[in-house]
Structures are given as C-alpha cells and as structure tokens.
Amino acid sequence: MYELDHIVHFVRKPEKTMEEMKTHGFHVVQGGQHEMWGTYNTLSYFDLTYIEWIGINDEAQFTIAASQPYTLHETYAKKGRENGFARIAIRTTTIEQDAQMFRHAGLEVHGPEHFSRTRPDGSVVRWQLLHIGQPEQRLDFPFFIQWEAEEEARHAEYKALNIIAPHPKGDLKLTEVIYFVNRLDYMKQLQKLGKLQAEEHFDDKLNAMKYTLYLPNAKIICYCAQGEGEIWDAILAEGLGIHAVVFEGASQPETIVCENATYILK
C-alpha cells in the first residue's frame, strides 16, 4: 500500500525556517545530518506524514549527490537550486517488488538503496529509497521510501520524543498536495501501476484538466492547463511542480508563503 510519506521543501537555512514556521503555529523539530548527501533538515509531523525543510551544509558532498539520476538532489540542481517544494516521497512496504514492477514497465530504476541519518541525540534512523524516471520527462516522479521500523513503533517512538506533538495552530492534517503539470501521463502511469483510485474532469473556470490521485492519507491533485487561464498563467510564472500543500483543522484559515512555497491552512 502506498501512502504520502513526506514533502521536501529546500530552504536556505532549515533552522531559520523552523523558527518562522513556529510563529505560524506549526510544531517543528530539529532533524539531523545527511552526511552522505551534504544536507541537514528540520521537520514538522502530521501523524507520520511530514514536511521536511532541507538545506545544504557540505557543497562538495551535495554536488556528488546531485549527479545521481532521478534523485531529490538532482531535481534541486536542475532547478538551479531555486528554493521551494521539490518532490514528494511515497511510503511503501514492498520496495523490492516495486523496483521490479517499475523496471518491467520500462522505467529507469535506481535502488532500492539503504540510507541513515543521525539525530541530534545520536540515535540513528534508517530507511531505503527507490528512484524512478524517464530521460525525457520534465516533471520528476515521486520517489519511494521504506522505513526500517514498523509504523506503530515509529509512531510511538516519535510521540515519546515529542517529534509528533500537537500544533499550536490546531489539529492540523496534511490533506492535499497540488501540482501544476504540463501532462498527466506520468501520474496516470503511477496510478495504473500502483492500482490507485483516481478521477479526472475538466474545470471550466480554470480551463484545465484536474486529475486527483487518492492515497489512503492524502490527495495528489494535478492541474494541466488546456489553454490560457489561471493555471496557464501560474505555470508561466511559477513553472511546473508542486504549487501548494493544503492542511485542514486550523484554528483559523491562513495562507503562508515561505521561500517560494505555499502552505494553505483551512
């Protein structure tokens, strides 16, 4: 079963973003170092789904990481290191089978590979990553993650460590990720391979096709402009990729723009 695991937002200084998002009522914690990638992070959890604010602290190591195809780091490098939302990670428990499935479907597959991160308290978190893609695509697929620990154990541990905790802004739930895309076939391919529920319809007001991919814990909504209109203009201004992340349960509505990324609280 696939679920939304996390959303990556590249920022200049994750520790400064942490303080900024705290002022908006988010519970945010220190993450740790990715020594193999030259990055570090801060995190905000909504159950086991989270936002990850990533920054670079080792240029040489990051350059090596960004040379690997279809990775998060390559995505950031291809965008000229423009800060903002970069990719989403899909949680899986069948990562080896997933790799075989994507390979048989004709996609380029890298992984799964084993990784780890050291927390500030010295404890180590371990996971596997799987990256897929096609050379001609302009918008990268989500990448896939499988955690070493079981979900129930992770949830209990994160609550005990105050990683998962109430948000001052309210009972926030991450419910939607909104994409602006130039074509829908990549998401449709993911839907077909993953046997996920989806629906598609034309939005007259936006002059765009709206394609919604349903995961058990969130919706991935893709807008594809069919001509001039609001989505067309937004793509010209912002480019392709993740446009916004939507949360429900806020004590009061708010739209937050932080380093080229939009957070909509309802």
PDB file of N, CA, C and O in Angstrom, residues 155-228:
ATOM      1  N   HIS A 155       5.548   5.524  15.294  1.00  0.00           N
ATOM      2  CA  HIS A 155       4.594   6.490  15.838  1.00  0.00           C
ATOM      3  C   HIS A 155       4.772   6.627  17.352  1.00  0.00           C
ATOM      4  O   HIS A 155       4.818   7.742  17.891  1.00  0.00           O
ATOM      5  N   ALA A 156       4.890   5.504  18.035  1.00  0.00           N
ATOM      6  CA  ALA A 156       5.066   5.535  19.490  1.00  0.00           C
ATOM      7  C   ALA A 156       6.375   6.215  19.864  1.00  0.00           C
ATOM      8  O   ALA A 156       6.433   7.020  20.812  1.00  0.00           O
ATOM      9  N   GLU A 157       7.432   5.890  19.139  1.00  0.00           N
ATOM     10  CA  GLU A 157       8.735   6.489  19.430  1.00  0.00           C
ATOM     11  C   GLU A 157       8.709   7.995  19.197  1.00  0.00           C
ATOM     12  O   GLU A 157       9.210   8.779  20.022  1.00  0.00           O
ATOM     13  N   TYR A 158       8.111   8.433  18.076  1.00  0.00           N
ATOM     14  CA  TYR A 158       8.097   9.852  17.737  1.00  0.00           C
ATOM     15  C   TYR A 158       7.262  10.654  18.725  1.00  0.00           C
ATOM     16  O   TYR A 158       7.584  11.803  19.028  1.00  0.00           O
ATOM     17  N   LYS A 159       6.189  10.051  19.244  1.00  0.00           N
ATOM     18  CA  LYS A 159       5.397  10.741  20.260  1.00  0.00           C
ATOM     19  C   LYS A 159       6.193  10.856  21.561  1.00  0.00           C
ATOM     20  O   LYS A 159       6.182  11.906  22.217  1.00  0.00           O
ATOM     21  N   ALA A 160       6.905   9.800  21.903  1.00  0.00           N
ATOM     22  CA  ALA A 160       7.714   9.826  23.125  1.00  0.00           C
ATOM     23  C   ALA A 160       8.833  10.854  23.032  1.00  0.00           C
ATOM     24  O   ALA A 160       9.212  11.472  24.043  1.00  0.00           O
ATOM     25  N   LEU A 161       9.360  11.063  21.836  1.00  0.00           N
ATOM     26  CA  LEU A 161      10.445  12.019  21.632  1.00  0.00           C
ATOM     27  C   LEU A 161       9.940  13.434  21.339  1.00  0.00           C
ATOM     28  O   LEU A 161      10.753  14.332  21.089  1.00  0.00           O
ATOM     29  N   ASN A 162       8.613  13.626  21.346  1.00  0.00           N
ATOM     30  CA  ASN A 162       7.988  14.920  21.056  1.00  0.00           C
ATOM     31  C   ASN A 162       8.210  15.361  19.609  1.00  0.00           C
ATOM     32  O   ASN A 162       8.130  16.549  19.288  1.00  0.00           O
ATOM     33  N   ILE A 163       8.487  14.407  18.744  1.00  0.00           N
ATOM     34  CA  ILE A 163       8.580  14.702  17.310  1.00  0.00           C
ATOM     35  C   ILE A 163       7.175  14.854  16.737  1.00  0.00           C
ATOM     36  O   ILE A 163       6.888  15.790  15.986  1.00  0.00           O
ATOM     37  N   ILE A 164       6.290  13.914  17.097  1.00  0.00           N
ATOM     38  CA  ILE A 164       4.864  14.068  16.814  1.00  0.00           C
ATOM     39  C   ILE A 164       4.224  14.664  18.060  1.00  0.00           C
ATOM     40  O   ILE A 164       4.290  14.080  19.139  1.00  0.00           O
ATOM     41  N   ALA A 165       3.627  15.845  17.896  1.00  0.00           N
ATOM     42  CA  ALA A 165       3.027  16.557  19.029  1.00  0.00           C
ATOM     43  C   ALA A 165       1.974  17.516  18.482  1.00  0.00           C
ATOM     44  O   ALA A 165       1.954  17.818  17.278  1.00  0.00           O
ATOM     45  N   PRO A 166       1.075  18.013  19.347  1.00  0.00           N
ATOM     46  CA  PRO A 166       0.040  18.951  18.883  1.00  0.00           C
ATOM     47  C   PRO A 166       0.648  20.218  18.280  1.00  0.00           C
ATOM     48  O   PRO A 166       1.701  20.689  18.720  1.00  0.00           O
ATOM     49  N   HIS A 167      -0.053  20.770  17.285  1.00  0.00           N
ATOM     50  CA  HIS A 167       0.348  22.027  16.670  1.00  0.00           C
ATOM     51  C   HIS A 167      -0.434  23.163  17.314  1.00  0.00           C
ATOM     52  O   HIS A 167      -1.662  23.075  17.432  1.00  0.00           O
ATOM     53  N   PRO A 168       0.227  24.228  17.735  1.00  0.00           N
ATOM     54  CA  PRO A 168      -0.490  25.362  18.311  1.00  0.00           C
ATOM     55  C   PRO A 168      -1.571  25.921  17.381  1.00  0.00           C
ATOM     56  O   PRO A 168      -2.574  26.471  17.849  1.00  0.00           O
ATOM     57  N   LYS A 169      -1.383  25.754  16.069  1.00  0.00           N
ATOM     58  CA  LYS A 169      -2.339  26.286  15.094  1.00  0.00           C
ATOM     59  C   LYS A 169      -3.644  25.502  15.064  1.00  0.00           C
ATOM     60  O   LYS A 169      -4.650  25.988  14.542  1.00  0.00           O
ATOM     61  N   GLY A 170      -3.672  24.302  15.631  1.00  0.00           N
ATOM     62  CA  GLY A 170      -4.880  23.487  15.617  1.00  0.00           C
ATOM     63  C   GLY A 170      -4.552  22.034  15.321  1.00  0.00           C
ATOM     64  O   GLY A 170      -3.384  21.646  15.248  1.00  0.00           O
ATOM     65  N   ASP A 171      -5.586  21.237  15.140  1.00  0.00           N
ATOM     66  CA  ASP A 171      -5.423  19.816  14.845  1.00  0.00           C
ATOM     67  C   ASP A 171      -5.147  19.649  13.350  1.00  0.00           C
ATOM     68  O   ASP A 171      -5.997  19.201  12.576  1.00  0.00           O
ATOM     69  N   LEU A 172      -3.936  20.031  12.944  1.00  0.00           N
ATOM     70  CA  LEU A 172      -3.597  20.087  11.521  1.00  0.00           C
ATOM     71  C   LEU A 172      -3.434  18.700  10.921  1.00  0.00           C
ATOM     72  O   LEU A 172      -2.772  17.832  11.492  1.00  0.00           O
ATOM     73  N   LYS A 173      -4.044  18.535   9.755  1.00  0.00           N
ATOM     74  CA  LYS A 173      -3.892  17.306   8.966  1.00  0.00           C
ATOM     75  C   LYS A 173      -3.492  17.707   7.560  1.00  0.00           C
ATOM     76  O   LYS A 173      -4.112  18.576   6.949  1.00  0.00           O
ATOM     77  N   LEU A 174      -2.437  17.074   7.053  1.00  0.00           N
ATOM     78  CA  LEU A 174      -1.968  17.344   5.700  1.00  0.00           C
ATOM     79  C   LEU A 174      -2.852  16.532   4.750  1.00  0.00           C
ATOM     80  O   LEU A 174      -2.789  15.308   4.737  1.00  0.00           O
ATOM     81  N   THR A 175      -3.676  17.210   3.965  1.00  0.00           N
ATOM     82  CA  THR A 175      -4.701  16.508   3.187  1.00  0.00           C
ATOM     83  C   THR A 175      -4.496  16.531   1.678  1.00  0.00           C
ATOM     84  O   THR A 175      -4.994  15.652   0.980  1.00  0.00           O
ATOM     85  N   GLU A 176      -3.778  17.538   1.149  1.00  0.00           N
ATOM     86  CA  GLU A 176      -3.641  17.649  -0.306  1.00  0.00           C
ATOM     87  C   GLU A 176      -2.264  18.164  -0.693  1.00  0.00           C
ATOM     88  O   GLU A 176      -1.694  19.008   0.004  1.00  0.00           O
ATOM     89  N   VAL A 177      -1.774  17.665  -1.814  1.00  0.00           N
ATOM     90  CA  VAL A 177      -0.607  18.234  -2.476  1.00  0.00           C
ATOM     91  C   VAL A 177      -1.059  18.622  -3.875  1.00  0.00           C
ATOM     92  O   VAL A 177      -1.596  17.786  -4.617  1.00  0.00           O
ATOM     93  N   ILE A 178      -0.881  19.884  -4.229  1.00  0.00           N
ATOM     94  CA  ILE A 178      -1.364  20.398  -5.507  1.00  0.00           C
ATOM     95  C   ILE A 178      -0.188  20.619  -6.453  1.00  0.00           C
ATOM     96  O   ILE A 178       0.768  21.333  -6.124  1.00  0.00           O
ATOM     97  N   TYR A 179      -0.276  19.998  -7.621  1.00  0.00           N
ATOM     98  CA  TYR A 179       0.743  20.109  -8.660  1.00  0.00           C
ATOM     99  C   TYR A 179       0.205  20.923  -9.837  1.00  0.00           C
ATOM    100  O   TYR A 179      -0.979  20.848 -10.171  1.00  0.00           O
ATOM    101  N   PHE A 180       1.097  21.644 -10.498  1.00  0.00           N
ATOM    102  CA  PHE A 180       0.843  22.176 -11.835  1.00  0.00           C
ATOM    103  C   PHE A 180       1.723  21.369 -12.793  1.00  0.00           C
ATOM    104  O   PHE A 180       2.945  21.276 -12.593  1.00  0.00           O
ATOM    105  N   VAL A 181       1.106  20.772 -13.816  1.00  0.00           N
ATOM    106  CA  VAL A 181       1.830  19.872 -14.705  1.00  0.00           C
ATOM    107  C   VAL A 181       1.577  20.256 -16.161  1.00  0.00           C
ATOM    108  O   VAL A 181       0.599  20.934 -16.491  1.00  0.00           O
ATOM    109  N   ASN A 182       2.452  19.783 -17.049  1.00  0.00           N
ATOM    110  CA  ASN A 182       2.263  20.023 -18.476  1.00  0.00           C
ATOM    111  C   ASN A 182       1.668  18.817 -19.179  1.00  0.00           C
ATOM    112  O   ASN A 182       1.264  18.906 -20.337  1.00  0.00           O
ATOM    113  N   ARG A 183       1.590  17.692 -18.460  1.00  0.00           N
ATOM    114  CA  ARG A 183       0.988  16.469 -18.998  1.00  0.00           C
ATOM    115  C   ARG A 183       0.627  15.568 -17.822  1.00  0.00           C
ATOM    116  O   ARG A 183       1.220  15.661 -16.756  1.00  0.00           O
ATOM    117  N   LEU A 184      -0.343  14.713 -18.057  1.00  0.00           N
ATOM    118  CA  LEU A 184      -0.862  13.873 -16.980  1.00  0.00           C
ATOM    119  C   LEU A 184      -0.425  12.422 -17.063  1.00  0.00           C
ATOM    120  O   LEU A 184      -0.689  11.641 -16.156  1.00  0.00           O
ATOM    121  N   ASP A 185       0.266  12.048 -18.140  1.00  0.00           N
ATOM    122  CA  ASP A 185       0.523  10.622 -18.349  1.00  0.00           C
ATOM    123  C   ASP A 185       1.447  10.016 -17.293  1.00  0.00           C
ATOM    124  O   ASP A 185       1.318   8.830 -16.966  1.00  0.00           O
ATOM    125  N   TYR A 186       2.356  10.803 -16.707  1.00  0.00           N
ATOM    126  CA  TYR A 186       3.232  10.231 -15.690  1.00  0.00           C
ATOM    127  C   TYR A 186       2.451   9.860 -14.438  1.00  0.00           C
ATOM    128  O   TYR A 186       2.630   8.776 -13.865  1.00  0.00           O
ATOM    129  N   MET A 187       1.568  10.747 -13.989  1.00  0.00           N
ATOM    130  CA  MET A 187       0.754  10.428 -12.825  1.00  0.00           C
ATOM    131  C   MET A 187      -0.224   9.292 -13.127  1.00  0.00           C
ATOM    132  O   MET A 187      -0.507   8.456 -12.283  1.00  0.00           O
ATOM    133  N   LYS A 188      -0.725   9.263 -14.358  1.00  0.00           N
ATOM    134  CA  LYS A 188      -1.632   8.175 -14.745  1.00  0.00           C
ATOM    135  C   LYS A 188      -0.885   6.839 -14.774  1.00  0.00           C
ATOM    136  O   LYS A 188      -1.457   5.801 -14.418  1.00  0.00           O
ATOM    137  N   GLN A 189       0.360   6.860 -15.188  1.00  0.00           N
ATOM    138  CA  GLN A 189       1.160   5.639 -15.166  1.00  0.00           C
ATOM    139  C   GLN A 189       1.381   5.162 -13.744  1.00  0.00           C
ATOM    140  O   GLN A 189       1.283   3.966 -13.443  1.00  0.00           O
ATOM    141  N   LEU A 190       1.662   6.107 -12.836  1.00  0.00           N
ATOM    142  CA  LEU A 190       1.826   5.758 -11.426  1.00  0.00           C
ATOM    143  C   LEU A 190       0.525   5.188 -10.862  1.00  0.00           C
ATOM    144  O   LEU A 190       0.540   4.207 -10.113  1.00  0.00           O
ATOM    145  N   GLN A 191      -0.597   5.790 -11.234  1.00  0.00           N
ATOM    146  CA  GLN A 191      -1.909   5.303 -10.771  1.00  0.00           C
ATOM    147  C   GLN A 191      -2.167   3.872 -11.244  1.00  0.00           C
ATOM    148  O   GLN A 191      -2.609   3.021 -10.474  1.00  0.00           O
ATOM    149  N   LYS A 192      -1.854   3.628 -12.502  1.00  0.00           N
ATOM    150  CA  LYS A 192      -2.105   2.301 -13.069  1.00  0.00           C
ATOM    151  C   LYS A 192      -1.214   1.247 -12.417  1.00  0.00           C
ATOM    152  O   LYS A 192      -1.695   0.173 -12.009  1.00  0.00           O
ATOM    153  N   LEU A 193       0.068   1.541 -12.296  1.00  0.00           N
ATOM    154  CA  LEU A 193       0.997   0.571 -11.722  1.00  0.00           C
ATOM    155  C   LEU A 193       0.702   0.315 -10.245  1.00  0.00           C
ATOM    156  O   LEU A 193       0.791  -0.811  -9.768  1.00  0.00           O
ATOM    157  N   GLY A 194       0.342   1.381  -9.530  1.00  0.00           N
ATOM    158  CA  GLY A 194       0.061   1.240  -8.110  1.00  0.00           C
ATOM    159  C   GLY A 194      -1.359   0.830  -7.793  1.00  0.00           C
ATOM    160  O   GLY A 194      -1.700   0.652  -6.619  1.00  0.00           O
ATOM    161  N   LYS A 195      -2.191   0.704  -8.850  1.00  0.00           N
ATOM    162  CA  LYS A 195      -3.599   0.317  -8.687  1.00  0.00           C
ATOM    163  C   LYS A 195      -4.304   1.242  -7.695  1.00  0.00           C
ATOM    164  O   LYS A 195      -4.999   0.821  -6.775  1.00  0.00           O
ATOM    165  N   LEU A 196      -4.109   2.544  -7.926  1.00  0.00           N
ATOM    166  CA  LEU A 196      -4.665   3.562  -7.047  1.00  0.00           C
ATOM    167  C   LEU A 196      -5.961   4.121  -7.621  1.00  0.00           C
ATOM    168  O   LEU A 196      -6.169   4.133  -8.838  1.00  0.00           O
ATOM    169  N   GLN A 197      -6.819   4.612  -6.753  1.00  0.00           N
ATOM    170  CA  GLN A 197      -8.057   5.235  -7.188  1.00  0.00           C
ATOM    171  C   GLN A 197      -7.754   6.642  -7.692  1.00  0.00           C
ATOM    172  O   GLN A 197      -6.927   7.361  -7.120  1.00  0.00           O
ATOM    173  N   ALA A 198      -8.445   7.052  -8.760  1.00  0.00           N
ATOM    174  CA  ALA A 198      -8.227   8.381  -9.321  1.00  0.00           C
ATOM    175  C   ALA A 198      -9.476   8.844 -10.043  1.00  0.00           C
ATOM    176  O   ALA A 198     -10.350   8.035 -10.393  1.00  0.00           O
ATOM    177  N   GLU A 199      -9.571  10.146 -10.268  1.00  0.00           N
ATOM    178  CA  GLU A 199     -10.645  10.690 -11.086  1.00  0.00           C
ATOM    179  C   GLU A 199     -10.125  11.890 -11.856  1.00  0.00           C
ATOM    180  O   GLU A 199      -9.155  12.543 -11.442  1.00  0.00           O
ATOM    181  N   GLU A 200     -10.780  12.183 -12.979  1.00  0.00           N
ATOM    182  CA  GLU A 200     -10.343  13.258 -13.854  1.00  0.00           C
ATOM    183  C   GLU A 200     -11.561  14.004 -14.379  1.00  0.00           C
ATOM    184  O   GLU A 200     -12.566  13.386 -14.749  1.00  0.00           O
ATOM    185  N   HIS A 201     -11.485  15.340 -14.391  1.00  0.00           N
ATOM    186  CA  HIS A 201     -12.550  16.119 -15.007  1.00  0.00           C
ATOM    187  C   HIS A 201     -12.000  17.461 -15.467  1.00  0.00           C
ATOM    188  O   HIS A 201     -10.938  17.912 -15.005  1.00  0.00           O
ATOM    189  N   PHE A 202     -12.734  18.097 -16.371  1.00  0.00           N
ATOM    190  CA  PHE A 202     -12.328  19.391 -16.900  1.00  0.00           C
ATOM    191  C   PHE A 202     -12.924  20.495 -16.045  1.00  0.00           C
ATOM    192  O   PHE A 202     -14.133  20.518 -15.785  1.00  0.00           O
ATOM    193  N   ASP A 203     -12.067  21.426 -15.601  1.00  0.00           N
ATOM    194  CA  ASP A 203     -12.503  22.572 -14.803  1.00  0.00           C
ATOM    195  C   ASP A 203     -12.676  23.765 -15.745  1.00  0.00           C
ATOM    196  O   ASP A 203     -11.700  24.343 -16.227  1.00  0.00           O
ATOM    197  N   ASP A 204     -13.937  24.114 -16.015  1.00  0.00           N
ATOM    198  CA  ASP A 204     -14.225  25.203 -16.965  1.00  0.00           C
ATOM    199  C   ASP A 204     -13.644  26.531 -16.491  1.00  0.00           C
ATOM    200  O   ASP A 204     -13.110  27.305 -17.294  1.00  0.00           O
ATOM    201  N   LYS A 205     -13.759  26.798 -15.191  1.00  0.00           N
ATOM    202  CA  LYS A 205     -13.308  28.076 -14.663  1.00  0.00           C
ATOM    203  C   LYS A 205     -11.810  28.254 -14.841  1.00  0.00           C
ATOM    204  O   LYS A 205     -11.330  29.339 -15.175  1.00  0.00           O
ATOM    205  N   LEU A 206     -11.062  27.178 -14.632  1.00  0.00           N
ATOM    206  CA  LEU A 206      -9.600  27.245 -14.720  1.00  0.00           C
ATOM    207  C   LEU A 206      -9.082  26.924 -16.114  1.00  0.00           C
ATOM    208  O   LEU A 206      -7.894  27.119 -16.396  1.00  0.00           O
ATOM    209  N   ASN A 207      -9.967  26.405 -16.993  1.00  0.00           N
ATOM    210  CA  ASN A 207      -9.560  25.934 -18.315  1.00  0.00           C
ATOM    211  C   ASN A 207      -8.420  24.929 -18.195  1.00  0.00           C
ATOM    212  O   ASN A 207      -7.376  25.037 -18.840  1.00  0.00           O
ATOM    213  N   ALA A 208      -8.649  23.945 -17.322  1.00  0.00           N
ATOM    214  CA  ALA A 208      -7.605  22.957 -17.043  1.00  0.00           C
ATOM    215  C   ALA A 208      -8.241  21.617 -16.708  1.00  0.00           C
ATOM    216  O   ALA A 208      -9.355  21.559 -16.181  1.00  0.00           O
ATOM    217  N   MET A 209      -7.502  20.563 -17.015  1.00  0.00           N
ATOM    218  CA  MET A 209      -7.895  19.232 -16.547  1.00  0.00           C
ATOM    219  C   MET A 209      -7.430  19.092 -15.104  1.00  0.00           C
ATOM    220  O   MET A 209      -6.310  19.486 -14.759  1.00  0.00           O
ATOM    221  N   LYS A 210      -8.319  18.534 -14.277  1.00  0.00           N
ATOM    222  CA  LYS A 210      -7.984  18.273 -12.882  1.00  0.00           C
ATOM    223  C   LYS A 210      -7.943  16.767 -12.674  1.00  0.00           C
ATOM    224  O   LYS A 210      -8.942  16.087 -12.883  1.00  0.00           O
ATOM    225  N   TYR A 211      -6.780  16.279 -12.286  1.00  0.00           N
ATOM    226  CA  TYR A 211      -6.590  14.841 -12.071  1.00  0.00           C
ATOM    227  C   TYR A 211      -6.252  14.621 -10.610  1.00  0.00           C
ATOM    228  O   TYR A 211      -5.261  15.161 -10.103  1.00  0.00           O
ATOM    229  N   THR A 212      -7.081  13.847  -9.919  1.00  0.00           N
ATOM    230  CA  THR A 212      -6.895  13.605  -8.497  1.00  0.00           C
ATOM    231  C   THR A 212      -6.516  12.161  -8.260  1.00  0.00           C
ATOM    232  O   THR A 212      -7.232  11.238  -8.677  1.00  0.00           O
ATOM    233  N   LEU A 213      -5.400  11.966  -7.616  1.00  0.00           N
ATOM    234  CA  LEU A 213      -4.904  10.643  -7.265  1.00  0.00           C
ATOM    235  C   LEU A 213      -5.111  10.473  -5.761  1.00  0.00           C
ATOM    236  O   LEU A 213      -4.662  11.292  -4.961  1.00  0.00           O
ATOM    237  N   TYR A 214      -5.833   9.413  -5.390  1.00  0.00           N
ATOM    238  CA  TYR A 214      -6.185   9.219  -3.988  1.00  0.00           C
ATOM    239  C   TYR A 214      -5.234   8.220  -3.327  1.00  0.00           C
ATOM    240  O   TYR A 214      -5.151   7.058  -3.728  1.00  0.00           O
ATOM    241  N   LEU A 215      -4.515   8.705  -2.323  1.00  0.00           N
ATOM    242  CA  LEU A 215      -3.759   7.839  -1.440  1.00  0.00           C
ATOM    243  C   LEU A 215      -4.570   7.681  -0.154  1.00  0.00           C
ATOM    244  O   LEU A 215      -5.442   8.506   0.137  1.00  0.00           O
ATOM    245  N   PRO A 216      -4.313   6.651   0.639  1.00  0.00           N
ATOM    246  CA  PRO A 216      -5.122   6.460   1.853  1.00  0.00           C
ATOM    247  C   PRO A 216      -5.091   7.642   2.818  1.00  0.00           C
ATOM    248  O   PRO A 216      -6.048   7.858   3.553  1.00  0.00           O
ATOM    249  N   ASN A 217      -4.016   8.427   2.802  1.00  0.00           N
ATOM    250  CA  ASN A 217      -3.878   9.505   3.778  1.00  0.00           C
ATOM    251  C   ASN A 217      -3.819  10.901   3.176  1.00  0.00           C
ATOM    252  O   ASN A 217      -3.647  11.882   3.900  1.00  0.00           O
ATOM    253  N   ALA A 218      -3.970  11.032   1.847  1.00  0.00           N
ATOM    254  CA  ALA A 218      -3.916  12.356   1.219  1.00  0.00           C
ATOM    255  C   ALA A 218      -4.326  12.255  -0.246  1.00  0.00           C
ATOM    256  O   ALA A 218      -4.361  11.170  -0.823  1.00  0.00           O
ATOM    257  N   LYS A 219      -4.606  13.421  -0.829  1.00  0.00           N
ATOM    258  CA  LYS A 219      -4.908  13.506  -2.249  1.00  0.00           C
ATOM    259  C   LYS A 219      -3.767  14.226  -2.973  1.00  0.00           C
ATOM    260  O   LYS A 219      -3.243  15.222  -2.476  1.00  0.00           O
ATOM    261  N   ILE A 220      -3.392  13.698  -4.127  1.00  0.00           N
ATOM    262  CA  ILE A 220      -2.442  14.365  -5.008  1.00  0.00           C
ATOM    263  C   ILE A 220      -3.258  14.932  -6.160  1.00  0.00           C
ATOM    264  O   ILE A 220      -3.855  14.177  -6.939  1.00  0.00           O
ATOM    265  N   ILE A 221      -3.326  16.251  -6.270  1.00  0.00           N
ATOM    266  CA  ILE A 221      -4.166  16.907  -7.262  1.00  0.00           C
ATOM    267  C   ILE A 221      -3.282  17.578  -8.304  1.00  0.00           C
ATOM    268  O   ILE A 221      -2.425  18.403  -7.970  1.00  0.00           O
ATOM    269  N   CYS A 222      -3.493  17.210  -9.566  1.00  0.00           N
ATOM    270  CA  CYS A 222      -2.705  17.763 -10.657  1.00  0.00           C
ATOM    271  C   CYS A 222      -3.595  18.592 -11.581  1.00  0.00           C
ATOM    272  O   CYS A 222      -4.642  18.112 -12.031  1.00  0.00           O
ATOM    273  N   TYR A 223      -3.167  19.821 -11.866  1.00  0.00           N
ATOM    274  CA  TYR A 223      -3.860  20.682 -12.814  1.00  0.00           C
ATOM    275  C   TYR A 223      -3.000  20.802 -14.065  1.00  0.00           C
ATOM    276  O   TYR A 223      -1.820  21.142 -13.988  1.00  0.00           O
ATOM    277  N   CYS A 224      -3.643  20.541 -15.217  1.00  0.00           N
ATOM    278  CA  CYS A 224      -2.952  20.617 -16.503  1.00  0.00           C
ATOM    279  C   CYS A 224      -3.713  21.602 -17.392  1.00  0.00           C
ATOM    280  O   CYS A 224      -4.850  21.330 -17.797  1.00  0.00           O
ATOM    281  N   ALA A 225      -3.106  22.751 -17.672  1.00  0.00           N
ATOM    282  CA  ALA A 225      -3.770  23.795 -18.454  1.00  0.00           C
ATOM    283  C   ALA A 225      -4.090  23.292 -19.860  1.00  0.00           C
ATOM    284  O   ALA A 225      -3.282  22.614 -20.491  1.00  0.00           O
ATOM    285  N   GLN A 226      -5.272  23.674 -20.340  1.00  0.00           N
ATOM    286  CA  GLN A 226      -5.687  23.324 -21.694  1.00  0.00           C
ATOM    287  C   GLN A 226      -5.665  24.535 -22.620  1.00  0.00           C
ATOM    288  O   GLN A 226      -6.098  24.462 -23.767  1.00  0.00           O
ATOM    289  N   GLY A 227      -5.170  25.623 -22.122  1.00  0.00           N
ATOM    290  CA  GLY A 227      -5.097  26.875 -22.860  1.00  0.00           C
ATOM    291  C   GLY A 227      -4.965  28.003 -21.869  1.00  0.00           C
ATOM    292  O   GLY A 227      -4.692  27.791 -20.683  1.00  0.00           O
ATOM    293  N   GLU A 228      -5.152  29.228 -22.328  1.00  0.00           N
ATOM    294  CA  GLU A 228      -4.982  30.380 -21.456  1.00  0.00           C
ATOM    295  C   GLU A 228      -5.977  30.363 -20.307  1.00  0.00           C
ATOM    296  O   GLU A 228      -7.111  29.914 -20.447  1.00  0.00           O
TER     297      GLU A 228
END
